[in-house]
């Protein structure tokens, strides 16, 4: 069910602490941790603690929680002293989504080209 922890979900395991991660921020409802394969000097993932499949599902199923995630992207940028940064939600495998627990990528610390690849 939406919002419930999933046994086979990597990010639910990070929330539970059964898989380690370098956590940079935590709130009652969210966790932010460094991406294991960073694509920029700062590459942090912000996730809701509750399991939702992707960003759109999160917004539909728990809009206040979606707002918490967005608020935390700015908090991460502030903490990492990023003047500019990019927030990315990959949705669907064709767009590069590999983990089916909603997450915002916060990328910064270098110039970022537009359009993305
Ligand atoms: P997606 O491709 O779904 O948008 O993003 C998933 C992200 O999770 C990828 O950037 C990938 O590097 C990261 N990732 C995958 N496994 C782990 C892990 O075990 N720990 C951490 N910290 N990041 C992970
Ligand atoms: Zn999950």
JSON list of C-alpha atoms and ligand atoms in Angstrom, two decimals:
[
{"chain": "A", "resi": 1, "resn": "UNK", "atom": "CA", "xyz": [0.00, 0.00, 0.00]},
{"chain": "A", "resi": 2, "resn": "UNK", "atom": "CA", "xyz": [1.21, 3.52, -0.73]},
{"chain": "A", "resi": 3, "resn": "UNK", "atom": "CA", "xyz": [3.21, 4.93, 2.15]},
{"chain": "A", "resi": 4, "resn": "UNK", "atom": "CA", "xyz": [3.99, 1.54, 3.72]},
{"chain": "A", "resi": 5, "resn": "UNK", "atom": "CA", "xyz": [7.59, 0.25, 3.85]},
{"chain": "A", "resi": 6, "resn": "UNK", "atom": "CA", "xyz": [8.42, -2.22, 1.06]},
{"chain": "A", "resi": 7, "resn": "UNK", "atom": "CA", "xyz": [10.64, -5.22, 1.91]},
{"chain": "A", "resi": 8, "resn": "UNK", "atom": "CA", "xyz": [12.39, -5.12, -1.47]},
{"chain": "A", "resi": 9, "resn": "UNK", "atom": "CA", "xyz": [13.00, -1.35, -1.58]},
{"chain": "A", "resi": 10, "resn": "UNK", "atom": "CA", "xyz": [16.58, -0.09, -1.22]},
{"chain": "A", "resi": 11, "resn": "UNK", "atom": "CA", "xyz": [15.56, 3.35, 0.03]},
{"chain": "A", "resi": 12, "resn": "UNK", "atom": "CA", "xyz": [13.09, 1.93, 2.59]},
{"chain": "A", "resi": 13, "resn": "UNK", "atom": "CA", "xyz": [16.11, -0.03, 3.90]},
{"chain": "A", "resi": 14, "resn": "UNK", "atom": "CA", "xyz": [18.16, 3.17, 4.10]},
{"chain": "A", "resi": 15, "resn": "UNK", "atom": "CA", "xyz": [15.29, 4.79, 6.04]},
{"chain": "A", "resi": 16, "resn": "UNK", "atom": "CA", "xyz": [15.19, 1.76, 8.37]},
{"chain": "A", "resi": 17, "resn": "UNK", "atom": "CA", "xyz": [18.99, 1.86, 8.78]},
{"chain": "A", "resi": 18, "resn": "UNK", "atom": "CA", "xyz": [19.50, -1.69, 7.54]},
{"chain": "A", "resi": 19, "resn": "UNK", "atom": "CA", "xyz": [21.57, -0.39, 4.59]},
{"chain": "A", "resi": 20, "resn": "UNK", "atom": "CA", "xyz": [24.12, 2.30, 5.50]},
{"chain": "A", "resi": 21, "resn": "UNK", "atom": "CA", "xyz": [24.17, 5.73, 3.85]},
{"chain": "A", "resi": 22, "resn": "UNK", "atom": "CA", "xyz": [25.96, 9.01, 4.43]},
{"chain": "A", "resi": 23, "resn": "UNK", "atom": "CA", "xyz": [23.06, 10.99, 5.81]},
{"chain": "A", "resi": 24, "resn": "UNK", "atom": "CA", "xyz": [23.42, 14.76, 5.56]},
{"chain": "A", "resi": 25, "resn": "UNK", "atom": "CA", "xyz": [20.01, 15.82, 6.89]},
{"chain": "A", "resi": 26, "resn": "UNK", "atom": "CA", "xyz": [16.99, 14.19, 8.48]},
{"chain": "A", "resi": 27, "resn": "UNK", "atom": "CA", "xyz": [13.56, 15.49, 9.45]},
{"chain": "A", "resi": 28, "resn": "UNK", "atom": "CA", "xyz": [10.50, 13.74, 10.90]},
{"chain": "A", "resi": 29, "resn": "UNK", "atom": "CA", "xyz": [9.37, 12.91, 7.36]},
{"chain": "A", "resi": 30, "resn": "UNK", "atom": "CA", "xyz": [12.46, 12.97, 5.12]},
{"chain": "A", "resi": 31, "resn": "UNK", "atom": "CA", "xyz": [16.06, 11.77, 4.83]},
{"chain": "A", "resi": 32, "resn": "UNK", "atom": "CA", "xyz": [18.81, 13.30, 2.68]},
{"chain": "A", "resi": 33, "resn": "UNK", "atom": "CA", "xyz": [21.93, 11.25, 1.92]},
{"chain": "A", "resi": 34, "resn": "UNK", "atom": "CA", "xyz": [24.86, 11.30, -0.52]},
{"chain": "A", "resi": 35, "resn": "UNK", "atom": "CA", "xyz": [24.41, 9.43, -3.79]},
{"chain": "A", "resi": 36, "resn": "UNK", "atom": "CA", "xyz": [26.70, 6.39, -3.96]},
{"chain": "A", "resi": 37, "resn": "UNK", "atom": "CA", "xyz": [27.65, 7.30, -7.57]},
{"chain": "A", "resi": 38, "resn": "UNK", "atom": "CA", "xyz": [27.91, 11.11, -7.50]},
{"chain": "A", "resi": 39, "resn": "UNK", "atom": "CA", "xyz": [27.48, 13.00, -10.77]},
{"chain": "A", "resi": 40, "resn": "UNK", "atom": "CA", "xyz": [28.59, 16.35, -9.33]},
{"chain": "A", "resi": 41, "resn": "UNK", "atom": "CA", "xyz": [30.68, 17.55, -6.34]},
{"chain": "A", "resi": 42, "resn": "UNK", "atom": "CA", "xyz": [27.41, 17.69, -4.41]},
{"chain": "A", "resi": 43, "resn": "UNK", "atom": "CA", "xyz": [24.95, 14.93, -5.27]},
{"chain": "A", "resi": 44, "resn": "UNK", "atom": "CA", "xyz": [22.43, 14.33, -2.52]},
{"chain": "A", "resi": 45, "resn": "UNK", "atom": "CA", "xyz": [19.19, 12.37, -2.66]},
{"chain": "A", "resi": 46, "resn": "UNK", "atom": "CA", "xyz": [16.20, 13.67, -0.69]},
{"chain": "A", "resi": 47, "resn": "UNK", "atom": "CA", "xyz": [13.56, 11.03, -0.01]},
{"chain": "A", "resi": 48, "resn": "UNK", "atom": "CA", "xyz": [10.33, 10.83, 1.94]},
{"chain": "A", "resi": 49, "resn": "UNK", "atom": "CA", "xyz": [10.57, 8.26, 4.74]},
{"chain": "A", "resi": 50, "resn": "UNK", "atom": "CA", "xyz": [7.27, 6.81, 3.52]},
{"chain": "A", "resi": 51, "resn": "UNK", "atom": "CA", "xyz": [7.35, 4.69, 0.38]},
{"chain": "A", "resi": 52, "resn": "UNK", "atom": "CA", "xyz": [5.83, 6.24, -2.74]},
{"chain": "A", "resi": 53, "resn": "UNK", "atom": "CA", "xyz": [6.71, 4.97, -6.20]},
{"chain": "A", "resi": 54, "resn": "UNK", "atom": "CA", "xyz": [7.79, 8.21, -7.84]},
{"chain": "A", "resi": 55, "resn": "UNK", "atom": "CA", "xyz": [7.41, 11.98, -7.59]},
{"chain": "A", "resi": 56, "resn": "UNK", "atom": "CA", "xyz": [3.98, 12.10, -9.20]},
{"chain": "A", "resi": 57, "resn": "UNK", "atom": "CA", "xyz": [2.64, 9.30, -6.98]},
{"chain": "A", "resi": 58, "resn": "UNK", "atom": "CA", "xyz": [4.06, 11.12, -3.96]},
{"chain": "A", "resi": 59, "resn": "UNK", "atom": "CA", "xyz": [2.33, 14.36, -4.97]},
{"chain": "A", "resi": 60, "resn": "UNK", "atom": "CA", "xyz": [-0.99, 12.57, -5.55]},
{"chain": "A", "resi": 61, "resn": "UNK", "atom": "CA", "xyz": [-0.86, 10.36, -2.45]},
{"chain": "A", "resi": 62, "resn": "UNK", "atom": "CA", "xyz": [0.77, 12.68, 0.08]},
{"chain": "A", "resi": 63, "resn": "UNK", "atom": "CA", "xyz": [1.00, 16.29, -1.16]},
{"chain": "A", "resi": 64, "resn": "UNK", "atom": "CA", "xyz": [2.26, 17.70, 2.16]},
{"chain": "A", "resi": 65, "resn": "UNK", "atom": "CA", "xyz": [5.05, 15.15, 2.12]},
{"chain": "A", "resi": 66, "resn": "UNK", "atom": "CA", "xyz": [5.93, 16.16, -1.45]},
{"chain": "A", "resi": 67, "resn": "UNK", "atom": "CA", "xyz": [6.24, 19.72, -0.16]},
{"chain": "A", "resi": 68, "resn": "UNK", "atom": "CA", "xyz": [8.50, 18.49, 2.67]},
{"chain": "A", "resi": 69, "resn": "UNK", "atom": "CA", "xyz": [10.82, 16.89, 0.09]},
{"chain": "A", "resi": 70, "resn": "UNK", "atom": "CA", "xyz": [10.96, 20.07, -1.99]},
{"chain": "A", "resi": 71, "resn": "UNK", "atom": "CA", "xyz": [11.63, 22.19, 1.10]},
{"chain": "A", "resi": 72, "resn": "UNK", "atom": "CA", "xyz": [14.49, 19.87, 2.01]},
{"chain": "A", "resi": 73, "resn": "UNK", "atom": "CA", "xyz": [16.13, 20.27, -1.41]},
{"chain": "A", "resi": 74, "resn": "UNK", "atom": "CA", "xyz": [16.68, 23.94, -0.56]},
{"chain": "A", "resi": 75, "resn": "UNK", "atom": "CA", "xyz": [17.85, 23.05, 2.94]},
{"chain": "A", "resi": 76, "resn": "UNK", "atom": "CA", "xyz": [20.44, 20.69, 1.44]},
{"chain": "A", "resi": 77, "resn": "UNK", "atom": "CA", "xyz": [21.57, 23.39, -0.99]},
{"chain": "A", "resi": 78, "resn": "UNK", "atom": "CA", "xyz": [21.93, 25.86, 1.89]},
{"chain": "A", "resi": 79, "resn": "UNK", "atom": "CA", "xyz": [23.85, 23.37, 4.00]},
{"chain": "A", "resi": 80, "resn": "UNK", "atom": "CA", "xyz": [26.15, 22.53, 1.07]},
{"chain": "A", "resi": 81, "resn": "UNK", "atom": "CA", "xyz": [26.54, 26.26, 0.30]},
{"chain": "A", "resi": 82, "resn": "UNK", "atom": "CA", "xyz": [25.27, 25.89, -3.27]},
{"chain": "A", "resi": 83, "resn": "UNK", "atom": "CA", "xyz": [24.34, 29.15, -4.96]},
{"chain": "A", "resi": 84, "resn": "UNK", "atom": "CA", "xyz": [22.92, 27.28, -7.94]},
{"chain": "A", "resi": 85, "resn": "UNK", "atom": "CA", "xyz": [21.81, 23.70, -8.09]},
{"chain": "A", "resi": 86, "resn": "UNK", "atom": "CA", "xyz": [19.54, 21.37, -10.00]},
{"chain": "A", "resi": 87, "resn": "UNK", "atom": "CA", "xyz": [16.70, 19.28, -8.59]},
{"chain": "A", "resi": 88, "resn": "UNK", "atom": "CA", "xyz": [15.89, 16.21, -10.69]},
{"chain": "A", "resi": 89, "resn": "UNK", "atom": "CA", "xyz": [13.12, 13.65, -10.38]},
{"chain": "A", "resi": 90, "resn": "UNK", "atom": "CA", "xyz": [13.69, 10.86, -12.90]},
{"chain": "A", "resi": 91, "resn": "UNK", "atom": "CA", "xyz": [10.34, 9.24, -13.62]},
{"chain": "A", "resi": 92, "resn": "UNK", "atom": "CA", "xyz": [10.23, 5.96, -15.55]},
{"chain": "A", "resi": 93, "resn": "UNK", "atom": "CA", "xyz": [13.08, 3.76, -16.71]},
{"chain": "A", "resi": 94, "resn": "UNK", "atom": "CA", "xyz": [13.39, 5.67, -20.01]},
{"chain": "A", "resi": 95, "resn": "UNK", "atom": "CA", "xyz": [14.28, 8.77, -18.00]},
{"chain": "A", "resi": 96, "resn": "UNK", "atom": "CA", "xyz": [16.79, 6.90, -15.86]},
{"chain": "A", "resi": 97, "resn": "UNK", "atom": "CA", "xyz": [14.71, 5.95, -12.82]},
{"chain": "A", "resi": 98, "resn": "UNK", "atom": "CA", "xyz": [16.26, 2.87, -11.21]},
{"chain": "A", "resi": 99, "resn": "UNK", "atom": "CA", "xyz": [14.92, 3.04, -7.66]},
{"chain": "A", "resi": 100, "resn": "UNK", "atom": "CA", "xyz": [11.15, 2.98, -7.28]},
{"chain": "A", "resi": 101, "resn": "UNK", "atom": "CA", "xyz": [10.93, 5.06, -4.12]},
{"chain": "A", "resi": 102, "resn": "UNK", "atom": "CA", "xyz": [10.42, 8.77, -4.83]},
{"chain": "A", "resi": 103, "resn": "UNK", "atom": "CA", "xyz": [13.63, 10.78, -4.59]},
{"chain": "A", "resi": 104, "resn": "UNK", "atom": "CA", "xyz": [14.89, 14.20, -5.56]},
{"chain": "A", "resi": 105, "resn": "UNK", "atom": "CA", "xyz": [18.46, 14.45, -6.80]},
{"chain": "A", "resi": 106, "resn": "UNK", "atom": "CA", "xyz": [20.14, 17.68, -5.66]},
{"chain": "A", "resi": 107, "resn": "UNK", "atom": "CA", "xyz": [23.13, 18.35, -7.92]},
{"chain": "A", "resi": 108, "resn": "UNK", "atom": "CA", "xyz": [25.56, 21.22, -7.62]},
{"chain": "A", "resi": 109, "resn": "UNK", "atom": "CA", "xyz": [29.11, 22.38, -7.13]},
{"chain": "A", "resi": 110, "resn": "UNK", "atom": "CA", "xyz": [29.91, 22.56, -10.85]},
{"chain": "A", "resi": 111, "resn": "UNK", "atom": "CA", "xyz": [28.43, 24.15, -13.96]},
{"chain": "A", "resi": 112, "resn": "UNK", "atom": "CA", "xyz": [25.39, 22.23, -15.21]},
{"chain": "A", "resi": 113, "resn": "UNK", "atom": "CA", "xyz": [24.51, 22.21, -18.89]},
{"chain": "A", "resi": 114, "resn": "UNK", "atom": "CA", "xyz": [21.05, 22.63, -20.30]},
{"chain": "A", "resi": 115, "resn": "UNK", "atom": "CA", "xyz": [19.38, 20.70, -21.87]},
{"chain": "A", "resi": 116, "resn": "UNK", "atom": "CA", "xyz": [20.40, 17.62, -19.86]},
{"chain": "A", "resi": 117, "resn": "UNK", "atom": "CA", "xyz": [21.33, 14.45, -21.71]},
{"chain": "B", "resi": 1, "resn": "LIG", "atom": "P1", "xyz": [17.43, 7.12, -10.14]},
{"chain": "B", "resi": 1, "resn": "LIG", "atom": "O1", "xyz": [18.34, 6.50, -11.18]},
{"chain": "B", "resi": 1, "resn": "LIG", "atom": "O2", "xyz": [16.34, 6.15, -9.73]},
{"chain": "B", "resi": 1, "resn": "LIG", "atom": "O3", "xyz": [16.88, 8.46, -10.50]},
{"chain": "B", "resi": 1, "resn": "LIG", "atom": "O4", "xyz": [18.34, 7.40, -8.89]},
{"chain": "B", "resi": 1, "resn": "LIG", "atom": "C1", "xyz": [18.76, 6.41, -8.02]},
{"chain": "B", "resi": 1, "resn": "LIG", "atom": "C2", "xyz": [20.08, 6.87, -7.44]},
{"chain": "B", "resi": 1, "resn": "LIG", "atom": "O5", "xyz": [20.37, 6.04, -6.33]},
{"chain": "B", "resi": 1, "resn": "LIG", "atom": "C3", "xyz": [21.26, 6.73, -8.41]},
{"chain": "B", "resi": 1, "resn": "LIG", "atom": "O6", "xyz": [21.84, 8.01, -8.64]},
{"chain": "B", "resi": 1, "resn": "LIG", "atom": "C4", "xyz": [22.21, 5.77, -7.68]},
{"chain": "B", "resi": 1, "resn": "LIG", "atom": "O7", "xyz": [23.58, 6.13, -7.83]},
{"chain": "B", "resi": 1, "resn": "LIG", "atom": "C5", "xyz": [21.75, 5.88, -6.24]},
{"chain": "B", "resi": 1, "resn": "LIG", "atom": "N1", "xyz": [21.97, 4.68, -5.46]},
{"chain": "B", "resi": 1, "resn": "LIG", "atom": "C6", "xyz": [21.75, 3.39, -5.87]},
{"chain": "B", "resi": 1, "resn": "LIG", "atom": "N2", "xyz": [22.04, 2.54, -4.87]},
{"chain": "B", "resi": 1, "resn": "LIG", "atom": "C7", "xyz": [22.46, 3.30, -3.82]},
{"chain": "B", "resi": 1, "resn": "LIG", "atom": "C8", "xyz": [22.90, 2.98, -2.49]},
{"chain": "B", "resi": 1, "resn": "LIG", "atom": "O8", "xyz": [22.96, 1.82, -2.06]},
{"chain": "B", "resi": 1, "resn": "LIG", "atom": "N3", "xyz": [23.26, 4.03, -1.70]},
{"chain": "B", "resi": 1, "resn": "LIG", "atom": "C9", "xyz": [23.21, 5.32, -2.14]},
{"chain": "B", "resi": 1, "resn": "LIG", "atom": "N4", "xyz": [23.59, 6.27, -1.27]},
{"chain": "B", "resi": 1, "resn": "LIG", "atom": "N5", "xyz": [22.79, 5.66, -3.36]},
{"chain": "B", "resi": 1, "resn": "LIG", "atom": "C10", "xyz": [22.41, 4.66, -4.20]},
{"chain": "B", "resi": 2, "resn": "LIG", "atom": "ZN1", "xyz": [10.70, 2.42, -0.43]}
]
